[in-house]
Tab-separated table of C-alpha atoms and ligand atoms in Angstrom:
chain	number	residue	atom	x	y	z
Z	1	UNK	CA	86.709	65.682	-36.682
Z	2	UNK	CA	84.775	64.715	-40.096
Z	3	UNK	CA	81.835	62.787	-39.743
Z	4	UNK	CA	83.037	59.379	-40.960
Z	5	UNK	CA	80.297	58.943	-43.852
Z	6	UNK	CA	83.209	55.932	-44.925
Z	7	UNK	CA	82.451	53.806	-42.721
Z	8	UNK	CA	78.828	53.787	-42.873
Z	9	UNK	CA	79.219	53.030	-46.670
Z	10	UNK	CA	79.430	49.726	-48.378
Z	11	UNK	CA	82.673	48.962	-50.910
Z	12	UNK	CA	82.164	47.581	-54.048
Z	13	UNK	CA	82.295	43.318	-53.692
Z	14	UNK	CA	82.005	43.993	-49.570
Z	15	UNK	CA	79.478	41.034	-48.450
Z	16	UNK	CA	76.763	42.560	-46.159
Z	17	UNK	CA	76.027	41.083	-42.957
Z	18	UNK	CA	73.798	43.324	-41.250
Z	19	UNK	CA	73.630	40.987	-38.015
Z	20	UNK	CA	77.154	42.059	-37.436
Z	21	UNK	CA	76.136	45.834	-37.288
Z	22	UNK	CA	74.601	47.233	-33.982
Z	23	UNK	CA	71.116	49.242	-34.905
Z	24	UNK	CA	71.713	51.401	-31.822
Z	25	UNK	CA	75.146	52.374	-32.408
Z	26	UNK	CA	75.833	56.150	-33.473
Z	27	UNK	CA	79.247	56.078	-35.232
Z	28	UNK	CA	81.081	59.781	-35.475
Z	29	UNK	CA	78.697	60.686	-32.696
Z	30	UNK	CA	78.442	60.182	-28.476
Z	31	UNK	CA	75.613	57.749	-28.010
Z	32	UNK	CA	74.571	59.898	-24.761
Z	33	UNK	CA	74.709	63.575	-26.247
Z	34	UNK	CA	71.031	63.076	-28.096
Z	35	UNK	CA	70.655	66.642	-27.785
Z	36	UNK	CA	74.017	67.241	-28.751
Z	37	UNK	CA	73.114	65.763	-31.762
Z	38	UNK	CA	69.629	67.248	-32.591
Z	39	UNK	CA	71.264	70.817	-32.730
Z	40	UNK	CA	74.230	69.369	-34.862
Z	41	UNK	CA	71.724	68.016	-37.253
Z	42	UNK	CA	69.590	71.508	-37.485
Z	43	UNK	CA	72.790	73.311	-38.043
Z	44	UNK	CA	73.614	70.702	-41.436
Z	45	UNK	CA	70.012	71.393	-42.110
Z	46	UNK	CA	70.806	75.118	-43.382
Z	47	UNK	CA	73.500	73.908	-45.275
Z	48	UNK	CA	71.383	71.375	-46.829
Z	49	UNK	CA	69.123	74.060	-47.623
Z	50	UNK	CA	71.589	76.393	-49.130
Z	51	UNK	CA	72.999	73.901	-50.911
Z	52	UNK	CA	69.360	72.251	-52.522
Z	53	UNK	CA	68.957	75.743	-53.595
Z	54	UNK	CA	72.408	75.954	-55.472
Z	55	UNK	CA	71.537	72.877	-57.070
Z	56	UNK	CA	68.151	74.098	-58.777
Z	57	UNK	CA	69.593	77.827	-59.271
Z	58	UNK	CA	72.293	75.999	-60.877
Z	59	UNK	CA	70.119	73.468	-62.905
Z	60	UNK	CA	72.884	71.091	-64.158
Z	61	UNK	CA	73.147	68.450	-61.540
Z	62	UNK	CA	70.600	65.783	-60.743
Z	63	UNK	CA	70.531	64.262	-57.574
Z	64	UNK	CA	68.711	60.611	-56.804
Z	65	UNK	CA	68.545	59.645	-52.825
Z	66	UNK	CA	67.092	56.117	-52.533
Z	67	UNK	CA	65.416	54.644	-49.084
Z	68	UNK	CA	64.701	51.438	-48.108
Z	69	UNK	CA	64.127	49.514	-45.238
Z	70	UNK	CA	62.022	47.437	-43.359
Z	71	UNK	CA	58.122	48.927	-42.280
Z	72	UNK	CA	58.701	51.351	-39.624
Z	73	UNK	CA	62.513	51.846	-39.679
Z	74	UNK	CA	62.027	55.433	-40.530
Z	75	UNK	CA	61.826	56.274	-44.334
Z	76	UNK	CA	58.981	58.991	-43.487
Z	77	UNK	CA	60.444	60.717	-40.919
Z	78	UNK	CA	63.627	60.703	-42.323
Z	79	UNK	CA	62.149	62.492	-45.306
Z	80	UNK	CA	60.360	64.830	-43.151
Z	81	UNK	CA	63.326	65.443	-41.113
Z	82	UNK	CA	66.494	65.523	-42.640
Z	83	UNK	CA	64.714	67.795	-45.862
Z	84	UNK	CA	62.675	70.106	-43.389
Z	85	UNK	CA	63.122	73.350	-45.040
Z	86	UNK	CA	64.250	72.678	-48.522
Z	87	UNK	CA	62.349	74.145	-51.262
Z	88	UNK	CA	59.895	72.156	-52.211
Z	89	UNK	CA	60.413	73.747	-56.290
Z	90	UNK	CA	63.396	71.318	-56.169
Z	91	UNK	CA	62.837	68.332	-54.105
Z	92	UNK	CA	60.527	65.517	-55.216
Z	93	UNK	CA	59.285	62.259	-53.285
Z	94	UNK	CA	58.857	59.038	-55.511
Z	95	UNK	CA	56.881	56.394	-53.305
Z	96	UNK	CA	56.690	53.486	-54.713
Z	97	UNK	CA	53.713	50.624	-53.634
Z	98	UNK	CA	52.609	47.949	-55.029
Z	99	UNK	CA	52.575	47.937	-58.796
Z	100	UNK	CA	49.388	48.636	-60.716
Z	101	UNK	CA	47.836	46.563	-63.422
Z	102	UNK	CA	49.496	48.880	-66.294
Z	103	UNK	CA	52.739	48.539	-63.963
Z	104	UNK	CA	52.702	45.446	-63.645
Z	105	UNK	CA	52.291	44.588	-67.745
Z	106	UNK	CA	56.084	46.599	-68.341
Z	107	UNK	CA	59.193	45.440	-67.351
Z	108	UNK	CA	59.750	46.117	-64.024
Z	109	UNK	CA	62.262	49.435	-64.220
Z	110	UNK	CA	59.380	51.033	-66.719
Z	111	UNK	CA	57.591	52.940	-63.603
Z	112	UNK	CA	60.933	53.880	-61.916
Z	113	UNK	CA	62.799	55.450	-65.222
Z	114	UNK	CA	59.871	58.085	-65.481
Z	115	UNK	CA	60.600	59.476	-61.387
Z	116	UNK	CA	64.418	59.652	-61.834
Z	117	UNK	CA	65.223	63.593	-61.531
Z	118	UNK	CA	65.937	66.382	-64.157
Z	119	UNK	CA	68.454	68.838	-63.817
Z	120	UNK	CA	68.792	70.650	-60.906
Z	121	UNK	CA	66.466	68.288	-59.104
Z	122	UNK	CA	66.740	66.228	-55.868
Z	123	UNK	CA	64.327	62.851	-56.048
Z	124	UNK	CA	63.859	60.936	-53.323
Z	125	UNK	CA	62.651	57.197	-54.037
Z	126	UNK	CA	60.980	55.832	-50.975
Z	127	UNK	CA	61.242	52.557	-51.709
Z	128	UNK	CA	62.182	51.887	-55.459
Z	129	UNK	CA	63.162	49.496	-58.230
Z	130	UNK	CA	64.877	47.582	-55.240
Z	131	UNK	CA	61.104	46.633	-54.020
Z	132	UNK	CA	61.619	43.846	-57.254
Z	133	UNK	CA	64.587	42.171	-55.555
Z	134	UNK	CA	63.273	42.395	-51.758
Z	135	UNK	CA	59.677	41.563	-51.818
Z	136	UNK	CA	59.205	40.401	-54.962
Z	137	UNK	CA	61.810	37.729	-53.688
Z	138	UNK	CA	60.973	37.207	-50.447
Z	139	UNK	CA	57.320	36.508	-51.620
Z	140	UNK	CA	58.845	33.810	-54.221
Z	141	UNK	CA	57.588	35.626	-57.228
Z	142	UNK	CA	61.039	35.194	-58.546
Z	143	UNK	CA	63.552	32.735	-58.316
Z	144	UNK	CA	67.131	33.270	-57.083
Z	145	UNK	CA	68.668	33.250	-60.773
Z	146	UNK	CA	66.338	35.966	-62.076
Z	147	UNK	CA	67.237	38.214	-58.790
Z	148	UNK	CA	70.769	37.530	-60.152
Z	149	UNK	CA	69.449	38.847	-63.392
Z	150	UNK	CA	67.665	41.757	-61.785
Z	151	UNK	CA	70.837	42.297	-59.958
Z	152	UNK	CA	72.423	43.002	-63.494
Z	153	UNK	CA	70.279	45.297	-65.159
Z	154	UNK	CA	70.420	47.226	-61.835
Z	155	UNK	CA	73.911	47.480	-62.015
Z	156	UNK	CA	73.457	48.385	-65.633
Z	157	UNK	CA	70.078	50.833	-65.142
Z	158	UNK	CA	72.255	53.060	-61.905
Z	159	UNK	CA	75.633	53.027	-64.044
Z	160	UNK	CA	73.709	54.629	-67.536
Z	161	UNK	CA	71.926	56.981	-64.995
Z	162	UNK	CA	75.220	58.337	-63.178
Z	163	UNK	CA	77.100	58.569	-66.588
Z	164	UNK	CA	74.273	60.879	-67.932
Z	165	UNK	CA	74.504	62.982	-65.136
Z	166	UNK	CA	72.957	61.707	-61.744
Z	167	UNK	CA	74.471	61.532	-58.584
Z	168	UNK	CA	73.133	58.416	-56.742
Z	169	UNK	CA	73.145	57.824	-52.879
Z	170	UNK	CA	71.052	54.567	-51.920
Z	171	UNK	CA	70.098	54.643	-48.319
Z	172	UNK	CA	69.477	51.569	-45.957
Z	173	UNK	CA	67.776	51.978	-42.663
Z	174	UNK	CA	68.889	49.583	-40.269
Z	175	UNK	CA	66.424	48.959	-37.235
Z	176	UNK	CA	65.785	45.892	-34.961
Z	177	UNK	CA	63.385	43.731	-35.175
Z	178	UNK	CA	62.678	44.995	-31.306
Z	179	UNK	CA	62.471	48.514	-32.140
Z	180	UNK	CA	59.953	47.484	-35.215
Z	181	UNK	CA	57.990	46.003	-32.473
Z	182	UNK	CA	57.733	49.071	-30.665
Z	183	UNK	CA	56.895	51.215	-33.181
Z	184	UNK	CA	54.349	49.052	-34.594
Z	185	UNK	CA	52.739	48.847	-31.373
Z	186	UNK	CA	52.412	52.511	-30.967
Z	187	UNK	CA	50.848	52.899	-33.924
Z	188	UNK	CA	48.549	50.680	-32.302
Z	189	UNK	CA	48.511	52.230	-28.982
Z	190	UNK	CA	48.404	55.935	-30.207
Z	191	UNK	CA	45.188	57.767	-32.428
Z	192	UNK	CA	47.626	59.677	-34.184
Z	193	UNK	CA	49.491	56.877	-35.304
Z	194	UNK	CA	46.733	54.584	-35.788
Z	195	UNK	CA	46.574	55.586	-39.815
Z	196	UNK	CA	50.087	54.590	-40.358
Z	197	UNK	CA	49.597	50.873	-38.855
Z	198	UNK	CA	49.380	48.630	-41.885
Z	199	UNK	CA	48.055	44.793	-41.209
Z	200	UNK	CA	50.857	44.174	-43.887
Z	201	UNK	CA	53.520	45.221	-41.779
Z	202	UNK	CA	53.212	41.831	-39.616
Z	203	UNK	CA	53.353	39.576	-42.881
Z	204	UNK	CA	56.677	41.314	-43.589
Z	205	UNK	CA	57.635	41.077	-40.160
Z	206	UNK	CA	57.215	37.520	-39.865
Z	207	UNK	CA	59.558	36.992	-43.251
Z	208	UNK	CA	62.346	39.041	-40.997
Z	209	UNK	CA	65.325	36.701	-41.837
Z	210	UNK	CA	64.260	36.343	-45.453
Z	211	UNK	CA	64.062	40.727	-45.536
Z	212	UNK	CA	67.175	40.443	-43.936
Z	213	UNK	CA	69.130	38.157	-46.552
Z	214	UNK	CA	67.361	39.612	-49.457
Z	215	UNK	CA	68.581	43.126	-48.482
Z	216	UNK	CA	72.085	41.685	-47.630
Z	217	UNK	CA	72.703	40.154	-50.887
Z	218	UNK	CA	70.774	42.873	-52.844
Z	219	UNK	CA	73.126	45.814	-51.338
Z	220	UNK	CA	76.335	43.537	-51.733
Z	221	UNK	CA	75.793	42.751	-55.614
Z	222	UNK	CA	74.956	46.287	-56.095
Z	223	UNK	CA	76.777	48.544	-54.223
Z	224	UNK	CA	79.005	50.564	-57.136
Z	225	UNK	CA	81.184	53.835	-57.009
Z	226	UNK	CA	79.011	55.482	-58.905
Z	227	UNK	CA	75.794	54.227	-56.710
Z	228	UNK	CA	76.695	53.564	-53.129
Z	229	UNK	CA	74.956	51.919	-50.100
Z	230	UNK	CA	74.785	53.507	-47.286
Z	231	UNK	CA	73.378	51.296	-44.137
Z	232	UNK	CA	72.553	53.398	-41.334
Z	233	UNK	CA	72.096	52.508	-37.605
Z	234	UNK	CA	68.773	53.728	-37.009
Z	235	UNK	CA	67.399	52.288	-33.929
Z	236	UNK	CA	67.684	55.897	-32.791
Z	237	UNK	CA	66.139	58.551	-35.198
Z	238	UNK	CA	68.274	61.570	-33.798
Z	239	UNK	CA	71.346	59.754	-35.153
Z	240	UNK	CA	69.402	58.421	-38.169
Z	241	UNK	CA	68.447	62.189	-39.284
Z	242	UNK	CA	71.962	63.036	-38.798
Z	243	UNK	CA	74.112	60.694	-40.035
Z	244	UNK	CA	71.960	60.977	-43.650
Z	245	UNK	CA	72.261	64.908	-43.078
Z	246	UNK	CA	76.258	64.283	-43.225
Z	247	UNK	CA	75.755	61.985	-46.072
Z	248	UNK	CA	74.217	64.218	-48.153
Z	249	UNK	CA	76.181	67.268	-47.347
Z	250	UNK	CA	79.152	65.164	-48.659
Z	251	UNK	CA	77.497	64.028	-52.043
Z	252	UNK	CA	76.186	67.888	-52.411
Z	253	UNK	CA	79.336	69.259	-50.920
Z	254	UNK	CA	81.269	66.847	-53.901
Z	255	UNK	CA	79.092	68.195	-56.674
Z	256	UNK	CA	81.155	71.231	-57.061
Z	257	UNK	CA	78.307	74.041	-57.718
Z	258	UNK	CA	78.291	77.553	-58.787
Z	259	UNK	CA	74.895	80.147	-58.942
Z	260	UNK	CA	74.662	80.783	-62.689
Z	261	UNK	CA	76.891	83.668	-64.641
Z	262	UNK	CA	74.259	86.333	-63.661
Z	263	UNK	CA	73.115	88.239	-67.614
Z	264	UNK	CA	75.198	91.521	-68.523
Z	265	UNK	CA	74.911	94.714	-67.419
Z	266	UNK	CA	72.468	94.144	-64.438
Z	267	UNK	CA	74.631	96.709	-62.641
Z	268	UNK	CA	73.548	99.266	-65.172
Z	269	UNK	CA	69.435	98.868	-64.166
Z	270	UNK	CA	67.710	100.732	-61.701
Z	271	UNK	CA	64.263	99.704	-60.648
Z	272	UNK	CA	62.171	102.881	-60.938
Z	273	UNK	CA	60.227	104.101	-58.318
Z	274	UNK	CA	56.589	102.990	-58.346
Z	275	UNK	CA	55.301	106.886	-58.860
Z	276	UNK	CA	57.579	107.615	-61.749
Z	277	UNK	CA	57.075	103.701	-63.603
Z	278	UNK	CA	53.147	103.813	-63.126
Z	279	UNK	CA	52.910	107.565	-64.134
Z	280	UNK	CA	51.076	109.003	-60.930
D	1	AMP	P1	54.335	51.613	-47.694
D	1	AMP	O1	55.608	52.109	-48.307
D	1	AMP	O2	54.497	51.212	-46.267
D	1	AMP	O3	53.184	52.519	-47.922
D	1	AMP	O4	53.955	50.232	-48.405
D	1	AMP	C1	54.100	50.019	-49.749
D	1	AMP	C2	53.970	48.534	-49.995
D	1	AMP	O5	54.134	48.310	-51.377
D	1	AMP	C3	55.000	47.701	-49.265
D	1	AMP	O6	54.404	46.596	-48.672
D	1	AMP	C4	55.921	47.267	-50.392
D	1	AMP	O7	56.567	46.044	-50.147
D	1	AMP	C5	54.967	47.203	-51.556
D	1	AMP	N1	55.680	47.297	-52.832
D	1	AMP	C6	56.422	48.319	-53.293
D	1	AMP	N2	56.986	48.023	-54.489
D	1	AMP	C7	56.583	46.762	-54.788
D	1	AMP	C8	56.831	45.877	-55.863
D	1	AMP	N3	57.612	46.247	-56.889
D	1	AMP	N4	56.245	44.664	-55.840
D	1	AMP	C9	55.458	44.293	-54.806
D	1	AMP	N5	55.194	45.067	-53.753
D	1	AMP	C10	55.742	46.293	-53.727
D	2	MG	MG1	54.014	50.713	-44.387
């Protein structure tokens, strides 16, 4: 049976409520076979592979993978999971933080043009030009008309991207604000987790329902064709790595790809042998 990628996906005009979708649940997949899962999800990793390398071989597609989510939902290890083993010629991370001075004196899509990928290029954005609807809004920085605004030239920025070329997949981690807690709290409890813990986190976390809202009416006004939303249960990270492993195999899968025309006559050339080319 396909993995039903549909359903996880948000129509153009749907209206987002994200309290009506269970974090935990594991949709196209049995909740209890976790292990199950894991090996499905290394098996769509080769194909991911195979297919990242098609892309760059092939050099005419560009592919643009946006995460967000709340601190601690997962946008880390989902890029270290789900992209274990591509090439790294061909795959790029964006992170975006807070703006700089020099970032902050452009409009705010200025720092976010220059990461979008070239041919034959997959870009991941972890976080992204979203950041200036969420934050931005939940912090009052703007008001609700110029999100409006922002939700516009969004629209606009995604649909002159995927006409000239760019596949876009925009990626929403769904978590709890219970599992946040628990994952925060290792990072407290744990040395090796103790660099990730962010004092930050907690201010965010105590805006929850304002996050919440702002993503909900961020992914409903921009959810296009051409530049989907994709909100993923991801209280559990074994279904989290998979279902975006399905997701992407789809989008790559659509694109259609062929290895280059390889040049003329390569049948006719042998490779000498090393005495015979080097003269000894
Ligand atoms: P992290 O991704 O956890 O390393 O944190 C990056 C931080 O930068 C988060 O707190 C984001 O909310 C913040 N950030 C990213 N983009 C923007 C933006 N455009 N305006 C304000 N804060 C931002
Ligand atoms: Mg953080």
């Amino acid at each position: 049976m396909p993995f039903p990628t549909d359903k996880l996906r948000v129509k153009p005009n749907d209206k987002v409520a994200l309290a009506t979708i269970d974090t935990r649940a594991t949709p196209g997949w049995d909740a209890d076979d976790k292990s199950g899962g894991i090996d499905h999800t290394a098996s769509l990793n080769g194909r991911l592979e195979a297919l990242q390398e098609l892309l760059y071989a092939e050099g005419k597609h560009r592919v643009l993978v946006v995460l967000q989510a709340m601190d601690a939902a997962g946008k880390d290890g989902t890029i270290k999971h789900v992209f274990d083993g591509v090439n790294p010629s061909g795959v790029k991370v964006a992170s975006f933080k807070k703006p700089s001075a020099l970032e902050l004196s452009h409009d705010y899509l200025w720092r976010i043009h220059a990461h979008t990928p070239a041919n034959g290029e997959l870009v991941i954005f972890n976080r992204s030009h979203y950041e200036d609807v969420l934050v931005v809004r939940v912090l009052g920085l703007i008001d609700d008309d110029h999100a409006k605004k922002r939700f516009e030239h969004i629209r606009g920025f995604e649909q002159m991207l995927a006409d000239e070329g760019t596949t876009i997949v925009k990626i929403f981690l769904h978590i709890s604000p219970e599992e946040q807690k628990e994952r925060l709290q290792a990072r407290l409890d744990e040395a090796d987790k103790n660099w990730k813990f962010d004092p930050a986190d907690l201010d965010a976390r105590a805006h929850w329902h304002e996050y919440q809202s702002a993503f909900e009416e961020a992914m409903s006004a921009t959810s296009t064709e051409q530049a989907p939303w994709y909100i993923i249960p991801a209280d559990r990270k074994w279904y989290r790595n998979l279902a975006i492993s399905e997701i992407l195999l789809d989008v790559l899968e659509g694109l259609t790809m062929s290895f280059p025309t390889p040049a003329d006559g390569l049948d006719q050339i042998t490779i000498d042998d090393v005495s015979r080319a080097f003269g000894v």
